[in-house]
Tab-separated table of C-alpha atoms in Angstrom:
chain	number	residue	atom	x	y	z
A	1	UNK	CA	-74.710	-22.002	-30.482
A	2	UNK	CA	-73.585	-18.920	-32.497
A	3	UNK	CA	-76.693	-19.150	-34.664
A	4	UNK	CA	-78.886	-19.396	-31.552
A	5	UNK	CA	-77.362	-16.251	-30.069
A	6	UNK	CA	-77.787	-14.438	-33.391
A	7	UNK	CA	-81.471	-15.391	-33.527
A	8	UNK	CA	-81.984	-14.218	-29.957
A	9	UNK	CA	-80.323	-10.903	-30.776
A	10	UNK	CA	-82.605	-10.399	-33.785
A	11	UNK	CA	-85.686	-11.147	-31.669
A	12	UNK	CA	-84.604	-8.730	-28.942
A	13	UNK	CA	-83.798	-6.017	-31.470
A	14	UNK	CA	-87.183	-6.487	-33.075
A	15	UNK	CA	-88.903	-6.171	-29.707
A	16	UNK	CA	-87.200	-2.840	-29.064
A	17	UNK	CA	-87.407	-1.305	-32.540
A	18	UNK	CA	-90.642	-2.880	-33.735
A	19	UNK	CA	-92.950	-0.172	-32.351
A	20	UNK	CA	-90.805	2.510	-33.981
A	21	UNK	CA	-90.358	0.849	-37.344
A	22	UNK	CA	-94.083	0.179	-37.627
A	23	UNK	CA	-94.835	3.872	-37.896
A	24	UNK	CA	-97.697	5.167	-39.933
A	25	UNK	CA	-98.834	8.736	-39.807
A	26	UNK	CA	-101.304	8.946	-36.948
A	27	UNK	CA	-100.268	5.985	-34.800
A	28	UNK	CA	-97.518	3.888	-33.189
A	29	UNK	CA	-97.784	0.458	-31.597
A	30	UNK	CA	-96.765	0.376	-27.963
A	31	UNK	CA	-97.263	-1.656	-24.815
A	32	UNK	CA	-100.755	-1.332	-23.389
A	33	UNK	CA	-101.156	0.991	-20.368
A	34	UNK	CA	-100.771	-0.973	-17.163
A	35	UNK	CA	-98.544	-3.676	-18.628
A	36	UNK	CA	-95.118	-4.271	-17.025
A	37	UNK	CA	-93.393	-2.794	-20.081
A	38	UNK	CA	-95.406	0.413	-20.201
A	39	UNK	CA	-93.600	3.612	-19.214
A	40	UNK	CA	-94.899	5.183	-16.030
A	41	UNK	CA	-95.240	8.969	-16.421
A	42	UNK	CA	-95.094	9.336	-12.655
A	43	UNK	CA	-91.383	8.471	-12.743
A	44	UNK	CA	-90.772	11.797	-14.495
A	45	UNK	CA	-93.520	13.738	-12.715
A	46	UNK	CA	-95.530	13.674	-15.934
A	47	UNK	CA	-99.281	14.114	-15.713
A	48	UNK	CA	-101.205	10.880	-16.036
A	49	UNK	CA	-103.079	10.377	-19.298
A	50	UNK	CA	-106.531	10.726	-17.750
A	51	UNK	CA	-105.572	14.102	-16.248
A	52	UNK	CA	-104.132	15.693	-19.403
A	53	UNK	CA	-105.928	18.900	-20.417
A	54	UNK	CA	-107.008	18.667	-24.062
A	55	UNK	CA	-108.433	22.200	-24.222
A	56	UNK	CA	-105.227	24.202	-24.367
A	57	UNK	CA	-101.689	23.773	-25.757
A	58	UNK	CA	-100.259	25.317	-22.628
A	59	UNK	CA	-101.292	26.934	-19.342
A	60	UNK	CA	-103.562	29.996	-19.218
A	61	UNK	CA	-105.083	29.895	-15.761
A	62	UNK	CA	-107.113	33.074	-16.207
A	63	UNK	CA	-108.756	31.564	-19.271
A	64	UNK	CA	-109.410	28.218	-17.591
A	65	UNK	CA	-110.943	29.941	-14.549
A	66	UNK	CA	-113.250	32.007	-16.754
A	67	UNK	CA	-114.188	29.016	-18.901
A	68	UNK	CA	-115.167	27.177	-15.742
A	69	UNK	CA	-117.375	30.070	-14.613
A	70	UNK	CA	-119.011	30.493	-18.034
A	71	UNK	CA	-119.751	26.803	-18.498
A	72	UNK	CA	-120.956	26.350	-14.947
A	73	UNK	CA	-123.217	29.416	-14.875
A	74	UNK	CA	-123.920	29.804	-18.620
A	75	UNK	CA	-123.245	33.532	-18.103
A	76	UNK	CA	-121.123	35.153	-20.828
A	77	UNK	CA	-120.051	38.259	-18.892
A	78	UNK	CA	-116.848	36.814	-17.461
A	79	UNK	CA	-115.698	35.860	-20.974
A	80	UNK	CA	-116.472	39.351	-22.229
A	81	UNK	CA	-114.499	40.937	-19.396
A	82	UNK	CA	-111.490	38.692	-19.993
A	83	UNK	CA	-111.338	39.484	-23.719
A	84	UNK	CA	-111.890	43.186	-23.064
A	85	UNK	CA	-108.808	43.116	-20.846
A	86	UNK	CA	-106.712	41.139	-23.346
A	87	UNK	CA	-104.626	43.313	-25.658
A	88	UNK	CA	-105.068	43.001	-29.410
A	89	UNK	CA	-101.353	43.233	-30.137
A	90	UNK	CA	-100.285	39.695	-29.204
A	91	UNK	CA	-101.141	36.033	-29.600
A	92	UNK	CA	-103.106	35.621	-26.355
A	93	UNK	CA	-106.316	37.198	-27.629
A	94	UNK	CA	-106.376	34.866	-30.633
A	95	UNK	CA	-105.909	31.793	-28.455
A	96	UNK	CA	-108.612	32.889	-26.039
A	97	UNK	CA	-111.070	33.554	-28.866
A	98	UNK	CA	-110.339	30.069	-30.204
A	99	UNK	CA	-110.794	28.530	-26.747
A	100	UNK	CA	-114.170	30.172	-26.078
A	101	UNK	CA	-115.408	29.264	-29.549
A	102	UNK	CA	-114.160	25.712	-29.162
A	103	UNK	CA	-115.856	25.358	-25.789
A	104	UNK	CA	-119.198	26.513	-27.229
A	105	UNK	CA	-118.820	24.229	-30.246
A	106	UNK	CA	-117.995	21.224	-28.078
A	107	UNK	CA	-120.931	21.959	-25.777
A	108	UNK	CA	-123.269	22.055	-28.769
A	109	UNK	CA	-121.857	18.783	-30.069
A	110	UNK	CA	-122.340	17.074	-26.714
A	111	UNK	CA	-125.755	18.614	-26.045
A	112	UNK	CA	-127.500	19.421	-29.348
A	113	UNK	CA	-130.718	20.238	-27.480
A	114	UNK	CA	-134.233	19.041	-28.020
A	115	UNK	CA	-137.798	19.505	-26.985
A	116	UNK	CA	-137.058	19.693	-23.276
A	117	UNK	CA	-133.580	21.229	-23.169
A	118	UNK	CA	-131.626	24.114	-24.643
A	119	UNK	CA	-128.665	23.364	-26.906
A	120	UNK	CA	-125.160	23.525	-25.511
A	121	UNK	CA	-123.222	26.756	-25.939
A	122	UNK	CA	-126.355	28.800	-25.337
A	123	UNK	CA	-124.258	31.376	-23.476
A	124	UNK	CA	-122.620	32.420	-26.761
A	125	UNK	CA	-125.995	32.998	-28.429
A	126	UNK	CA	-127.135	35.056	-25.453
A	127	UNK	CA	-123.864	37.003	-25.520
A	128	UNK	CA	-124.387	38.009	-29.143
A	129	UNK	CA	-128.038	38.817	-28.508
A	130	UNK	CA	-127.562	40.906	-25.371
A	131	UNK	CA	-124.310	42.632	-26.399
A	132	UNK	CA	-124.277	42.883	-30.219
A	133	UNK	CA	-121.593	45.607	-30.096
A	134	UNK	CA	-119.211	43.565	-27.952
A	135	UNK	CA	-116.064	43.055	-30.067
A	136	UNK	CA	-114.989	39.975	-28.127
A	137	UNK	CA	-118.333	38.265	-28.546
A	138	UNK	CA	-118.349	39.048	-32.270
A	139	UNK	CA	-114.908	37.506	-32.747
A	140	UNK	CA	-115.823	34.397	-30.737
A	141	UNK	CA	-119.020	33.975	-32.768
A	142	UNK	CA	-117.105	34.189	-36.055
A	143	UNK	CA	-114.587	31.586	-34.899
A	144	UNK	CA	-117.412	29.401	-33.565
A	145	UNK	CA	-119.008	29.333	-37.024
A	146	UNK	CA	-115.678	28.377	-38.617
A	147	UNK	CA	-115.180	25.534	-36.147
A	148	UNK	CA	-118.740	24.357	-36.730
A	149	UNK	CA	-118.213	24.344	-40.492
A	150	UNK	CA	-115.098	22.182	-40.299
A	151	UNK	CA	-116.352	20.019	-37.428
A	152	UNK	CA	-119.880	19.227	-38.578
A	153	UNK	CA	-119.957	19.644	-42.363
A	154	UNK	CA	-117.987	18.101	-45.220
A	155	UNK	CA	-115.899	20.593	-47.228
A	156	UNK	CA	-117.430	21.214	-50.624
A	157	UNK	CA	-121.007	20.601	-49.512
A	158	UNK	CA	-123.763	23.222	-49.454
A	159	UNK	CA	-123.944	22.998	-45.664
A	160	UNK	CA	-120.217	23.730	-45.331
A	161	UNK	CA	-120.449	26.678	-47.724
A	162	UNK	CA	-123.531	28.169	-46.031
A	163	UNK	CA	-121.932	28.101	-42.565
A	164	UNK	CA	-118.716	29.663	-43.888
A	165	UNK	CA	-120.653	32.379	-45.713
A	166	UNK	CA	-122.248	33.227	-42.385
A	167	UNK	CA	-118.788	33.176	-40.794
A	168	UNK	CA	-117.491	35.596	-43.420
A	169	UNK	CA	-120.260	38.062	-42.532
A	170	UNK	CA	-119.482	37.597	-38.832
A	171	UNK	CA	-115.779	38.330	-39.493
A	172	UNK	CA	-116.708	41.620	-41.147
A	173	UNK	CA	-118.876	42.611	-38.187
A	174	UNK	CA	-116.095	41.715	-35.715
A	175	UNK	CA	-113.535	43.749	-37.682
A	176	UNK	CA	-115.761	46.836	-37.607
A	177	UNK	CA	-116.166	46.530	-33.834
A	178	UNK	CA	-112.426	46.263	-33.145
A	179	UNK	CA	-110.328	48.411	-35.511
A	180	UNK	CA	-106.669	47.427	-35.459
A	181	UNK	CA	-107.441	43.914	-34.184
A	182	UNK	CA	-105.969	41.194	-36.421
A	183	UNK	CA	-108.167	38.407	-34.975
A	184	UNK	CA	-111.232	38.857	-37.231
A	185	UNK	CA	-108.972	38.685	-40.283
A	186	UNK	CA	-107.153	35.631	-38.938
A	187	UNK	CA	-110.526	33.931	-38.537
A	188	UNK	CA	-111.320	34.850	-42.133
A	189	UNK	CA	-108.183	33.061	-43.332
A	190	UNK	CA	-109.927	29.793	-42.454
A	191	UNK	CA	-113.007	31.013	-44.309
A	192	UNK	CA	-110.787	31.762	-47.296
A	193	UNK	CA	-109.457	28.225	-47.193
A	194	UNK	CA	-112.886	26.638	-46.915
A	195	UNK	CA	-114.590	28.773	-49.552
A	196	UNK	CA	-111.650	28.739	-51.942
A	197	UNK	CA	-110.868	32.444	-52.110
A	198	UNK	CA	-108.759	33.426	-55.079
A	199	UNK	CA	-105.112	34.234	-54.418
A	200	UNK	CA	-105.897	37.932	-54.852
A	201	UNK	CA	-108.732	37.791	-52.309
A	202	UNK	CA	-106.507	35.889	-49.900
A	203	UNK	CA	-103.681	38.413	-50.281
A	204	UNK	CA	-106.043	41.277	-49.454
A	205	UNK	CA	-106.848	39.702	-46.098
A	206	UNK	CA	-103.213	38.763	-45.503
A	207	UNK	CA	-102.025	42.339	-46.046
A	208	UNK	CA	-104.519	43.587	-43.462
A	209	UNK	CA	-103.075	41.119	-40.968
A	210	UNK	CA	-99.491	42.114	-41.759
A	211	UNK	CA	-100.411	45.776	-41.233
A	212	UNK	CA	-101.692	44.943	-37.760
A	213	UNK	CA	-99.494	42.063	-36.550
A	214	UNK	CA	-96.616	41.204	-38.918
A	215	UNK	CA	-95.058	38.622	-36.558
A	216	UNK	CA	-98.278	36.872	-35.531
A	217	UNK	CA	-97.469	33.154	-35.429
A	218	UNK	CA	-101.098	32.030	-35.316
A	219	UNK	CA	-101.869	34.043	-38.442
A	220	UNK	CA	-98.903	32.553	-40.287
A	221	UNK	CA	-99.997	29.029	-39.377
A	222	UNK	CA	-103.478	29.691	-40.748
A	223	UNK	CA	-102.072	31.233	-43.915
A	224	UNK	CA	-99.736	28.268	-44.341
A	225	UNK	CA	-102.718	25.899	-44.532
A	226	UNK	CA	-104.195	27.908	-47.413
A	227	UNK	CA	-100.902	27.556	-49.317
A	228	UNK	CA	-100.608	23.788	-48.773
A	229	UNK	CA	-101.260	21.258	-51.500
A	230	UNK	CA	-104.253	19.941	-49.530
A	231	UNK	CA	-106.050	23.208	-50.174
A	232	UNK	CA	-105.140	25.916	-52.675
A	233	UNK	CA	-101.378	25.754	-53.074
A	234	UNK	CA	-98.594	23.198	-53.343
A	235	UNK	CA	-95.751	21.717	-51.363
A	236	UNK	CA	-93.381	24.179	-53.016
A	237	UNK	CA	-95.637	27.162	-52.276
A	238	UNK	CA	-96.020	26.158	-48.630
A	239	UNK	CA	-92.280	25.629	-48.155
A	240	UNK	CA	-91.540	28.954	-49.842
A	241	UNK	CA	-94.026	30.796	-47.627
A	242	UNK	CA	-92.696	29.176	-44.446
A	243	UNK	CA	-89.023	29.645	-45.271
A	244	UNK	CA	-89.523	33.295	-46.263
A	245	UNK	CA	-91.308	34.019	-42.979
A	246	UNK	CA	-88.585	32.231	-41.009
A	247	UNK	CA	-85.827	34.106	-42.829
A	248	UNK	CA	-87.224	37.525	-41.969
A	249	UNK	CA	-88.213	36.684	-38.392
A	250	UNK	CA	-86.506	38.778	-35.696
A	251	UNK	CA	-84.783	37.384	-32.612
A	252	UNK	CA	-87.354	35.940	-30.224
A	253	UNK	CA	-89.938	35.272	-32.922
A	254	UNK	CA	-91.389	31.795	-33.303
A	255	UNK	CA	-91.671	32.187	-37.072
A	256	UNK	CA	-88.361	30.328	-37.364
A	257	UNK	CA	-90.413	27.215	-36.538
A	258	UNK	CA	-92.829	27.661	-39.439
A	259	UNK	CA	-90.949	25.300	-41.829
A	260	UNK	CA	-91.551	22.437	-39.378
A	261	UNK	CA	-95.301	22.965	-39.741
A	262	UNK	CA	-94.907	23.034	-43.529
A	263	UNK	CA	-93.087	19.695	-43.430
A	264	UNK	CA	-95.809	18.227	-41.211
A	265	UNK	CA	-98.525	19.459	-43.592
A	266	UNK	CA	-96.853	17.542	-46.421
A	267	UNK	CA	-95.763	14.290	-44.780
A	268	UNK	CA	-96.003	11.159	-46.890
A	269	UNK	CA	-98.679	8.726	-45.746
A	270	UNK	CA	-96.064	6.142	-44.715
A	271	UNK	CA	-92.721	7.228	-43.266
A	272	UNK	CA	-90.977	3.903	-42.707
A	273	UNK	CA	-87.850	4.977	-44.554
A	274	UNK	CA	-85.256	6.210	-42.077
A	275	UNK	CA	-83.693	8.460	-44.697
A	276	UNK	CA	-86.814	10.661	-44.577
A	277	UNK	CA	-86.170	11.584	-40.931
A	278	UNK	CA	-82.484	12.154	-41.682
A	279	UNK	CA	-83.137	14.316	-44.747
A	280	UNK	CA	-81.868	17.892	-44.800
A	281	UNK	CA	-85.409	19.288	-45.054
A	282	UNK	CA	-86.537	17.540	-41.865
A	283	UNK	CA	-83.294	18.158	-39.961
A	284	UNK	CA	-83.238	21.858	-40.829
A	285	UNK	CA	-86.900	22.284	-39.919
A	286	UNK	CA	-86.350	20.592	-36.554
A	287	UNK	CA	-83.304	22.718	-35.770
A	288	UNK	CA	-85.130	25.899	-36.738
A	289	UNK	CA	-88.016	24.996	-34.456
A	290	UNK	CA	-85.690	24.087	-31.571
A	291	UNK	CA	-83.918	27.419	-31.948
A	292	UNK	CA	-87.244	29.256	-32.056
A	293	UNK	CA	-88.568	27.497	-28.940
A	294	UNK	CA	-85.307	28.118	-27.058
A	295	UNK	CA	-85.156	31.820	-27.931
A	296	UNK	CA	-88.895	32.578	-27.693
A	297	UNK	CA	-89.958	35.490	-25.571
A	298	UNK	CA	-90.947	34.403	-22.040
A	299	UNK	CA	-94.640	33.685	-21.838
A	300	UNK	CA	-95.202	33.471	-25.591
A	301	UNK	CA	-98.317	31.262	-25.784
A	302	UNK	CA	-97.389	29.937	-29.235
A	303	UNK	CA	-94.207	28.319	-27.911
A	304	UNK	CA	-96.266	25.376	-26.674
A	305	UNK	CA	-97.566	24.756	-30.205
A	306	UNK	CA	-94.001	24.558	-31.472
A	307	UNK	CA	-92.853	22.288	-28.654
A	308	UNK	CA	-95.730	19.839	-29.140
A	309	UNK	CA	-94.918	19.405	-32.819
A	310	UNK	CA	-91.234	19.082	-31.933
A	311	UNK	CA	-92.091	16.183	-29.611
A	312	UNK	CA	-93.721	14.358	-32.529
A	313	UNK	CA	-90.784	14.941	-34.874
A	314	UNK	CA	-88.070	14.243	-32.318
A	315	UNK	CA	-89.657	10.961	-31.236
A	316	UNK	CA	-90.161	9.952	-34.869
A	317	UNK	CA	-86.497	10.788	-35.481
A	318	UNK	CA	-85.462	8.787	-32.385
A	319	UNK	CA	-83.890	11.833	-30.741
A	320	UNK	CA	-85.061	10.763	-27.330
A	321	UNK	CA	-83.208	13.161	-25.042
A	322	UNK	CA	-84.274	16.212	-27.035
A	323	UNK	CA	-87.860	14.951	-27.065
A	324	UNK	CA	-87.777	14.602	-23.281
A	325	UNK	CA	-86.622	18.219	-22.914
A	326	UNK	CA	-89.661	19.382	-24.875
A	327	UNK	CA	-91.986	17.116	-22.899
A	328	UNK	CA	-90.779	18.621	-19.638
A	329	UNK	CA	-91.763	22.056	-20.987
A	330	UNK	CA	-95.268	21.200	-22.227
A	331	UNK	CA	-96.535	18.214	-20.275
A	332	UNK	CA	-100.009	18.590	-18.817
A	333	UNK	CA	-101.676	20.270	-21.802
A	334	UNK	CA	-102.205	18.576	-25.173
A	335	UNK	CA	-104.550	20.895	-27.085
A	336	UNK	CA	-102.207	21.352	-30.055
A	337	UNK	CA	-101.080	19.736	-33.276
A	338	UNK	CA	-100.508	16.914	-33.893
A	339	UNK	CA	-102.513	15.448	-31.000
A	340	UNK	CA	-105.745	17.321	-31.779
A	341	UNK	CA	-106.031	15.516	-35.114
A	342	UNK	CA	-106.640	12.304	-33.161
A	343	UNK	CA	-110.008	11.212	-31.833
A	344	UNK	CA	-108.284	10.891	-28.436
A	345	UNK	CA	-105.574	13.582	-28.180
A	346	UNK	CA	-104.505	12.566	-24.682
A	347	UNK	CA	-103.990	8.937	-25.688
A	348	UNK	CA	-102.040	9.901	-28.817
A	349	UNK	CA	-99.774	12.210	-26.834
A	350	UNK	CA	-99.290	9.569	-24.126
A	351	UNK	CA	-98.091	7.049	-26.724
A	352	UNK	CA	-95.364	9.371	-27.999
A	353	UNK	CA	-94.442	10.386	-24.470
A	354	UNK	CA	-94.049	6.730	-23.493
A	355	UNK	CA	-91.878	6.102	-26.557
A	356	UNK	CA	-89.678	9.052	-25.616
A	357	UNK	CA	-89.256	7.695	-22.088
A	358	UNK	CA	-88.500	4.186	-23.359
A	359	UNK	CA	-85.953	5.443	-25.891
A	360	UNK	CA	-84.369	7.768	-23.339
A	361	UNK	CA	-83.954	5.008	-20.768
A	362	UNK	CA	-82.721	2.510	-23.384
A	363	UNK	CA	-79.855	4.921	-24.018
A	364	UNK	CA	-78.885	5.313	-20.387
A	365	UNK	CA	-81.238	8.087	-19.357
A	366	UNK	CA	-83.176	8.248	-16.115
A	367	UNK	CA	-85.223	10.786	-14.148
A	368	UNK	CA	-82.012	11.794	-12.371
A	369	UNK	CA	-80.200	12.651	-15.627
A	370	UNK	CA	-83.021	14.689	-17.172
A	371	UNK	CA	-82.494	18.462	-16.795
A	372	UNK	CA	-85.451	20.380	-15.419
């Protein structure tokens, strides 16, 4: 009888821990939606998977309203007005430029055009044609070209290089139209990565950004990619860059979270070993990001980026309660790393959210015990 009970315990333990122990980067096994064992997001007032917004990491109602108008009417003027009224000193302008460019790129992908119809994203082409001196339109066009290069062409090919060369020219035009604006130079950081700028060329762009926006989180994230071992640096170089930025970040800055992004950029392909999640590098990066998210200035749009990545790390580390706290703060929008690397960001996010709920409840948690 003792052996029978032991076998039953092993089976039950495997049923609970199996989905977690079968981790590979990019996916986790979990009960299928609709099954009796699947977590119901409604219990925690979470947004259902089919209603998750994949366009943005967090709420920006003004942007969403304007995007709706632009895409419904194909008239660029509302986008121009919104960017003209968005200051160049913060992160919001960068996110809005990315969103407009992404919308145009996605439209073109979905509706490439043909003999009887115009291609998607035509409003951006008209914007550049009718208002060539519009700084917002120039920045959106430059970012659009970058997104097209990485979305439609393979790095290292002639097509990829040609699109990025055009993007580099567009960045220069956008910079001339908006002196003091860091956004054109932030866009060019992605060009630098794709075209393989030398370290000296990269540093020239980076210094221009630091002169204009030394605490810009979006710029630091883009620069971090250049320094990663996937592109033109190394694990050591990326960690050094991230840790130096975190060390000099003032109170309220999200740069303290940068090491977490460096760790994510250099994850091993398989992370089955529990010691990885308990290592000092991972623990310190998580704590730095949690501190940054907690102390971020109210309304900082980059906080959502940090919280989304924290969800991924905290669930992977089986820190269920802390993961739930982050989910409460960001649920509803999933347009951020790591979900956007998936073909179905909403589904990927929903899997981790369900794991967090299951782990939280397995340890005595419930909707009533979760702080809001």
